[in-house]
Short mmCIF file of C-alpha atoms and ligand atoms in Angstrom, two decimals:
data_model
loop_
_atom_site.label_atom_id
_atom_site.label_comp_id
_atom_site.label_asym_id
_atom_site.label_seq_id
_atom_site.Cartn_x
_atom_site.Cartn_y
_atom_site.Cartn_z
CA UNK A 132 7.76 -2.00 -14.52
CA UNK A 133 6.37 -5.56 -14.46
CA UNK A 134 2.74 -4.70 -13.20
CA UNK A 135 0.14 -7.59 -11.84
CA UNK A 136 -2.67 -7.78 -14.18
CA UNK A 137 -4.58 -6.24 -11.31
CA UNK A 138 -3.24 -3.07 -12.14
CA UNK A 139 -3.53 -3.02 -15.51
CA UNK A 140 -6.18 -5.08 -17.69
CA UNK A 141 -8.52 -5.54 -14.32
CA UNK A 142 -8.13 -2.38 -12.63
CA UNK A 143 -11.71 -1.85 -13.50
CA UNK A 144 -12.56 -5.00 -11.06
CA UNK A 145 -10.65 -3.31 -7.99
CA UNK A 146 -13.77 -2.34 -6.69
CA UNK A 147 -15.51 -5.83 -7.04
CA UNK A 148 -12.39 -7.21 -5.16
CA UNK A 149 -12.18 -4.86 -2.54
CA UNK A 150 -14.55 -2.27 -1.16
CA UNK A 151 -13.73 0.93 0.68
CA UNK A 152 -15.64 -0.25 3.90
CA UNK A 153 -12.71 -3.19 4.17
CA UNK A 154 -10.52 -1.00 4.63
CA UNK A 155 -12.61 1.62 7.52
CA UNK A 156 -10.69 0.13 10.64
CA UNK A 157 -7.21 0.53 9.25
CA UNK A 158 -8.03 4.14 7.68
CA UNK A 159 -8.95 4.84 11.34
CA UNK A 160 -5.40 3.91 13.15
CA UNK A 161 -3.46 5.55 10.36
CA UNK A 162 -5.21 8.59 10.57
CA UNK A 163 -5.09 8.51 14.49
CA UNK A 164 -0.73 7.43 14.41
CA UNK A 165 -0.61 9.98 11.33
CA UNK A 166 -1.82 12.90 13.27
CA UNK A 167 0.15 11.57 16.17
CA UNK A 168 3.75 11.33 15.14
CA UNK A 169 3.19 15.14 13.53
CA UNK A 170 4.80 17.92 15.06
CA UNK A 171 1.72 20.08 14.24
CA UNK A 172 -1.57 18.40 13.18
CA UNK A 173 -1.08 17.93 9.59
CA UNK A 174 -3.87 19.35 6.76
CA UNK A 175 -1.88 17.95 3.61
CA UNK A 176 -1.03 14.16 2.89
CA UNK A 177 0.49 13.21 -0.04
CA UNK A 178 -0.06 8.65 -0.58
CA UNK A 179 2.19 7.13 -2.42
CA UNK A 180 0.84 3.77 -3.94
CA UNK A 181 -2.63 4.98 -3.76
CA UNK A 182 -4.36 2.40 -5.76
CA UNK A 183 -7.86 2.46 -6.11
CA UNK A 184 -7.90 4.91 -3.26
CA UNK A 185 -10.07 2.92 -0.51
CA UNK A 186 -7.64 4.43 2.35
CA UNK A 187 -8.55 7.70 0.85
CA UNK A 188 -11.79 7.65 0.72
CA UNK A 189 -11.52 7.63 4.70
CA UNK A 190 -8.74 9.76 5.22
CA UNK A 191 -9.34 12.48 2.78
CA UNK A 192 -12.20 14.30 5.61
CA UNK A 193 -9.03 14.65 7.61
CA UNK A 194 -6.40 15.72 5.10
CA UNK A 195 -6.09 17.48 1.50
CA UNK A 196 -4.75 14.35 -0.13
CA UNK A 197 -2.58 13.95 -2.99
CA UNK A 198 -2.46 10.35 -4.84
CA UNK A 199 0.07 9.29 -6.58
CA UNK A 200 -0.11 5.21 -7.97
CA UNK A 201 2.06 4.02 -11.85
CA UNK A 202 -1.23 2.98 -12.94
CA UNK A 203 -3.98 4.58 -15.32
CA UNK A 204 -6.59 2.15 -14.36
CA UNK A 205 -6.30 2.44 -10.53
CA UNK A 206 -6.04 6.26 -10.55
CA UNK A 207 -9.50 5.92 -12.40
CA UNK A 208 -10.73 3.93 -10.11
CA UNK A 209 -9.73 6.43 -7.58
CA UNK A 210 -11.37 9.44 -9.25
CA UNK A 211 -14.46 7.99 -9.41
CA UNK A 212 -14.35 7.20 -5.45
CA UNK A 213 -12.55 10.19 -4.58
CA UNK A 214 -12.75 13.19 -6.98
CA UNK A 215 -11.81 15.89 -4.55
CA UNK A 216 -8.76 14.68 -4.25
CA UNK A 217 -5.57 15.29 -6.53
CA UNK A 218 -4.57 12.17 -8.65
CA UNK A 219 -0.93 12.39 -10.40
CA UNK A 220 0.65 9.07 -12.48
CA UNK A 221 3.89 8.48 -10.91
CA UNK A 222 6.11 5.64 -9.17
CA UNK A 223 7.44 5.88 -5.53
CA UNK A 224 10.85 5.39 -6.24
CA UNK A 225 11.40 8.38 -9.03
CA UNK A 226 8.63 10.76 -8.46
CA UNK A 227 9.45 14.24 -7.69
CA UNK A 228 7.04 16.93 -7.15
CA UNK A 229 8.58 19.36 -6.21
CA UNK A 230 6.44 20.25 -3.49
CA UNK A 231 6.45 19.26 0.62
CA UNK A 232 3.22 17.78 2.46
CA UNK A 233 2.31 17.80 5.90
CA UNK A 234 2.98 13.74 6.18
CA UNK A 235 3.29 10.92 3.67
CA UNK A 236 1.47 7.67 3.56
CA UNK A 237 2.18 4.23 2.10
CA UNK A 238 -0.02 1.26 2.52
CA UNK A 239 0.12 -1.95 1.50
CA UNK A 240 1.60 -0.58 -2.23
CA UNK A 241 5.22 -0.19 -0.41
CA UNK A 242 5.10 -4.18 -0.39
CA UNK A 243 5.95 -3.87 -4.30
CA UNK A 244 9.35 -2.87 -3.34
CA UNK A 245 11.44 -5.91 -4.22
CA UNK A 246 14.51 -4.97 -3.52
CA UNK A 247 16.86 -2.65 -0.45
CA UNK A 248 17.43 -0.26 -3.47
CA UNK A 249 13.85 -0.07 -4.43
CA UNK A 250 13.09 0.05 -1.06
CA UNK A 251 15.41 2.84 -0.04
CA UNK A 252 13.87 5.01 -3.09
CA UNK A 253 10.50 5.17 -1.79
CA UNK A 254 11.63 6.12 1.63
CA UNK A 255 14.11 8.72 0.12
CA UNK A 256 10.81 9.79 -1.99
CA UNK A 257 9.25 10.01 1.33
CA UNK A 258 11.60 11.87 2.90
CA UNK A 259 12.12 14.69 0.09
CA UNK A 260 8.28 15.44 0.10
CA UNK A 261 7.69 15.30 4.19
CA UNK A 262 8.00 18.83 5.55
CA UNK A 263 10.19 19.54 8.86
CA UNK A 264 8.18 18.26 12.19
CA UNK A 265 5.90 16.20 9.66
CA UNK A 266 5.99 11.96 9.44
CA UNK A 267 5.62 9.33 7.31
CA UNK A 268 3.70 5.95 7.69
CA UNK A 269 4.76 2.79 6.05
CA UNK A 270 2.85 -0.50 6.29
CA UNK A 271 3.97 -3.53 4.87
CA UNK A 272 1.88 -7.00 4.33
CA UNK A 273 4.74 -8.69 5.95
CA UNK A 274 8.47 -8.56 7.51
CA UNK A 275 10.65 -11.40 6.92
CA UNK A 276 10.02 -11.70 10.53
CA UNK A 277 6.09 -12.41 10.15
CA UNK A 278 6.00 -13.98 6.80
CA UNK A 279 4.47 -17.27 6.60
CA UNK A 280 2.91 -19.00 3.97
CA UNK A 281 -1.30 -18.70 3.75
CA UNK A 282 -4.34 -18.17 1.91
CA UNK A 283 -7.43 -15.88 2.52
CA UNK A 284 -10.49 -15.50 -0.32
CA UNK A 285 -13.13 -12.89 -0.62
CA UNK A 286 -14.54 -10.58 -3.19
CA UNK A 287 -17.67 -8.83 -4.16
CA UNK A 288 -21.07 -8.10 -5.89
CA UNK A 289 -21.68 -4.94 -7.74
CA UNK A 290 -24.78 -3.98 -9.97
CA UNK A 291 -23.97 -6.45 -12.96
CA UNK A 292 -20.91 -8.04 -11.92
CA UNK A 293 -19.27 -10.27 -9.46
CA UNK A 294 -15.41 -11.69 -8.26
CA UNK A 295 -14.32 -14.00 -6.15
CA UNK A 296 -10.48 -14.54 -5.45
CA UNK A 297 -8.35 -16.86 -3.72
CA UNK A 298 -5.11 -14.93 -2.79
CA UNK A 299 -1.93 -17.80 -2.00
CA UNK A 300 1.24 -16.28 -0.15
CA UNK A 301 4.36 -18.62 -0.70
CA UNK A 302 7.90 -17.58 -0.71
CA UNK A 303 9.90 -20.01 -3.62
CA UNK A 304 13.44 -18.68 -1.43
CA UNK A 305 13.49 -17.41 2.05
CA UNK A 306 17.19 -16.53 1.57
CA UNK A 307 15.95 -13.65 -0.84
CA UNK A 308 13.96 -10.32 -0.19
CA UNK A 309 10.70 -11.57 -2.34
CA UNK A 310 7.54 -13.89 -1.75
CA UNK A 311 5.02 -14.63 -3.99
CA UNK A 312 1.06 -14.07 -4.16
CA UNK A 313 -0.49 -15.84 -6.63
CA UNK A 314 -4.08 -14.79 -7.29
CA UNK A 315 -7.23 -16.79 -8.60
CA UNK A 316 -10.09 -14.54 -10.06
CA UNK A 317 -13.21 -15.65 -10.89
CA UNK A 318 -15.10 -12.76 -12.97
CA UNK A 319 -18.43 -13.16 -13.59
CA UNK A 320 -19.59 -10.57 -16.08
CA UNK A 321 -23.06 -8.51 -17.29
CA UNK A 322 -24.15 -11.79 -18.89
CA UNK A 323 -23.65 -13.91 -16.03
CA UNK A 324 -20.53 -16.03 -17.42
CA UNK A 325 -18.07 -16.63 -15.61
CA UNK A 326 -14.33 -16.54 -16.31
CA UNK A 327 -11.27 -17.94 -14.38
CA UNK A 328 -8.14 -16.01 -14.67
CA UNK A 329 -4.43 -16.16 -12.98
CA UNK A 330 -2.58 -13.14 -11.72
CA UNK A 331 0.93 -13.35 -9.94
CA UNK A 332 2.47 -10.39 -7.34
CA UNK A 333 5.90 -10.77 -6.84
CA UNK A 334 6.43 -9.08 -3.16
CA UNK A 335 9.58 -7.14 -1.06
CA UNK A 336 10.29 -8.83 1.82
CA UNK A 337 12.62 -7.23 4.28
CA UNK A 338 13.68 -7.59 8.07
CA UNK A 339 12.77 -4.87 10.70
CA UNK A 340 16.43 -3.94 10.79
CA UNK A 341 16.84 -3.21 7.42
CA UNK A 342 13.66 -1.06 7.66
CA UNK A 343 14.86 0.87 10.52
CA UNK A 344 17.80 1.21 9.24
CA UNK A 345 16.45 2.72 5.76
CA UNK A 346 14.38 5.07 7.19
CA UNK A 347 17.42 6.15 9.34
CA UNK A 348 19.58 6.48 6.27
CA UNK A 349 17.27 8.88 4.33
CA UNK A 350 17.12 10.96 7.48
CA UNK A 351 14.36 10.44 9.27
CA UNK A 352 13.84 9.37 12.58
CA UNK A 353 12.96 5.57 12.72
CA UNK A 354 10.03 4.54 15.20
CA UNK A 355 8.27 1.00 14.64
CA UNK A 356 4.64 0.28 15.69
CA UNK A 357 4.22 -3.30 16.97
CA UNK A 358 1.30 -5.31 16.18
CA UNK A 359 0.35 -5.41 19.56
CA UNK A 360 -0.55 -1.55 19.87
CA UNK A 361 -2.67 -1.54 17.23
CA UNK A 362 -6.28 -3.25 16.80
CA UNK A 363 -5.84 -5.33 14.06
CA UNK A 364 -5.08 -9.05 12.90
CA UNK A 365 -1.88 -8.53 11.09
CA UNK A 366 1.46 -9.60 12.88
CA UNK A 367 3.64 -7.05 11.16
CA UNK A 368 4.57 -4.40 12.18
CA UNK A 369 4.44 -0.56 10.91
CA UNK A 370 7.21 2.06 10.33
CA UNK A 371 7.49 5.46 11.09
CA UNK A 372 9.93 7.65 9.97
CA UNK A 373 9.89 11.53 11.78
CA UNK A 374 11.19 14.31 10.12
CA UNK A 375 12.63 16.36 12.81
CA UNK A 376 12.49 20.39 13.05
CA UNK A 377 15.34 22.00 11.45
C1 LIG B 529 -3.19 -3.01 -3.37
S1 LIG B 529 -3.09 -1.61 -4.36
C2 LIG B 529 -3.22 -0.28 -3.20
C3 LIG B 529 -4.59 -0.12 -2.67
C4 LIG B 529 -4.68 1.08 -1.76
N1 LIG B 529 -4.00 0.83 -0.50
C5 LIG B 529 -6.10 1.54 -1.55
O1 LIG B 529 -6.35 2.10 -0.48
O2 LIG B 529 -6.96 1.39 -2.44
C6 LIG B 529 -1.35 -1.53 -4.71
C7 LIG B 529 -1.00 -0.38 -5.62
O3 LIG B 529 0.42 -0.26 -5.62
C8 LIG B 529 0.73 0.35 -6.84
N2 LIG B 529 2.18 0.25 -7.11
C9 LIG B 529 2.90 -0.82 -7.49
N3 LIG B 529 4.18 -0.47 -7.72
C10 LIG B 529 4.26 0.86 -7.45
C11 LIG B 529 5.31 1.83 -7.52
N4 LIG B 529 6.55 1.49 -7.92
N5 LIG B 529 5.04 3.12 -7.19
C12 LIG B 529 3.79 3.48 -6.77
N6 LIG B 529 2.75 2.60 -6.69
C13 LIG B 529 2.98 1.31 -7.04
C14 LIG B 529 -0.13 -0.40 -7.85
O4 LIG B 529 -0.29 0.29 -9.07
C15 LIG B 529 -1.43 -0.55 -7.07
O5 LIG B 529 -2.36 0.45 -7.42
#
């Protein structure tokens, strides 16, 4: 797997680039369209893509969670935040656990799927782990329908350390299923210096069709959420897939 540096050497900077409060509002409608699209209001939620487990440290009063994210340094990350929770190394498209949860959750991490095949393996993933009359929630950055080229910056300061980024969306070939997001970190450390360093996400791109049409193929029931009905700035829109009652 061909990991952003994010992931890997930086994961211990996750929470200087993003805190858990950025993410409060969005925690709040997933919970809310979670609960929702669920037969019977769920107790167990297993994320895939967890990272370093903002979302979860809003959900998890709601839900007995169960994180799952490829990387060593994010599921750290997440401990630390969240150590009620259950934290297992694994990737979306192969992990198996043999076990079913109430509904199943992927954020922005489902945007790492760069191609239908990929794509259709974290669904099927999805779907093997969601129990009958349970859901699962997928939220992409972007459809090929709402992509556009932009920037956005931000970061934080922590007790001895500070980051600022500058996050660049571009897509090299709109006739493929990928964009681009090249980062700019600037890392200032204990001693006050300050480093500059380059980190680029290659990103899955896909049009609503093709994700209705994946989550219909697993065996779910396909619903989409349109930006409109949610309170939020993003013009893409969420996917639902609804395990029906046997
Ligand atoms: C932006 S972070 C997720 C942050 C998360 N939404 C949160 O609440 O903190 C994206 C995560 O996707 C994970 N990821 C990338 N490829 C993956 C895969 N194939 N399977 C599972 N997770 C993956 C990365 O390791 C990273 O932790």
């Amino acid at each position: 797997m061909n990991m952003p540096r994010l992931y890997g050497d930086f994961a211990s900077w996750w929470p200087v680039l993003s805190s858990p409060e950025d993410y409060a509002e969005d925690a709040a409608f997933y919970r809310k369209t979670i609960i929702a699209a669920c037969r019977s209001k769920p107790q167990t939620l297993l994320e895939l893509g967890s990272g370093g487990g903002n979302n979860a440290s809003h959900l998890k009063a709601f839900f007995t969670m169960t994180l799952v994210d490829p990387s060593p340094g994010m599921l750290n990350v997440s401990r630390s935040l969240n150590p009620e929770c259950e934290h297992i190394q694994g990737d979306m498209r192969n992990i198996r656990l043999g076990r079913l949860f109430d509904a199943v959750f992927i954020e922005d991490a489902i945007s790492y799927m760069t191609t239908k095949d990929d794509l259709q393996r974290a669904i099927q993933t999805a779907f093997v782990h969601c129990r009958s009359g349970g859901a699962a929630l997928f939220c992409p950055d972007y459809t090929s329908e709402t992509f556009r080229s932009s920037t956005r910056h931000g970061g934080h300061d922590v007790v001895g350390r500070g980051m600022r980024y500058l996050e660049w969306d571009w897509d090299p070939d709109p006739t493929d299923t990928t964009y681009i997001t090249d980062f700019a970190y600037l890392l200032r450390d204990e001693k006050g210096e300050v480093r500059c360093e380059h980190d680029r996400h290659v990103l899955g791109l896909f049009r609503c069709e093709d994700w209705l049409r994946l989550i219909t193929e697993v065996g779910f029931q396909a619903r989409i959420i349109q930006p409109q009905d949610r309170e939020s700035e993003s013009e893409t829109p969420l996917f639902l897939g609804i395990r029906e009652n046997l």
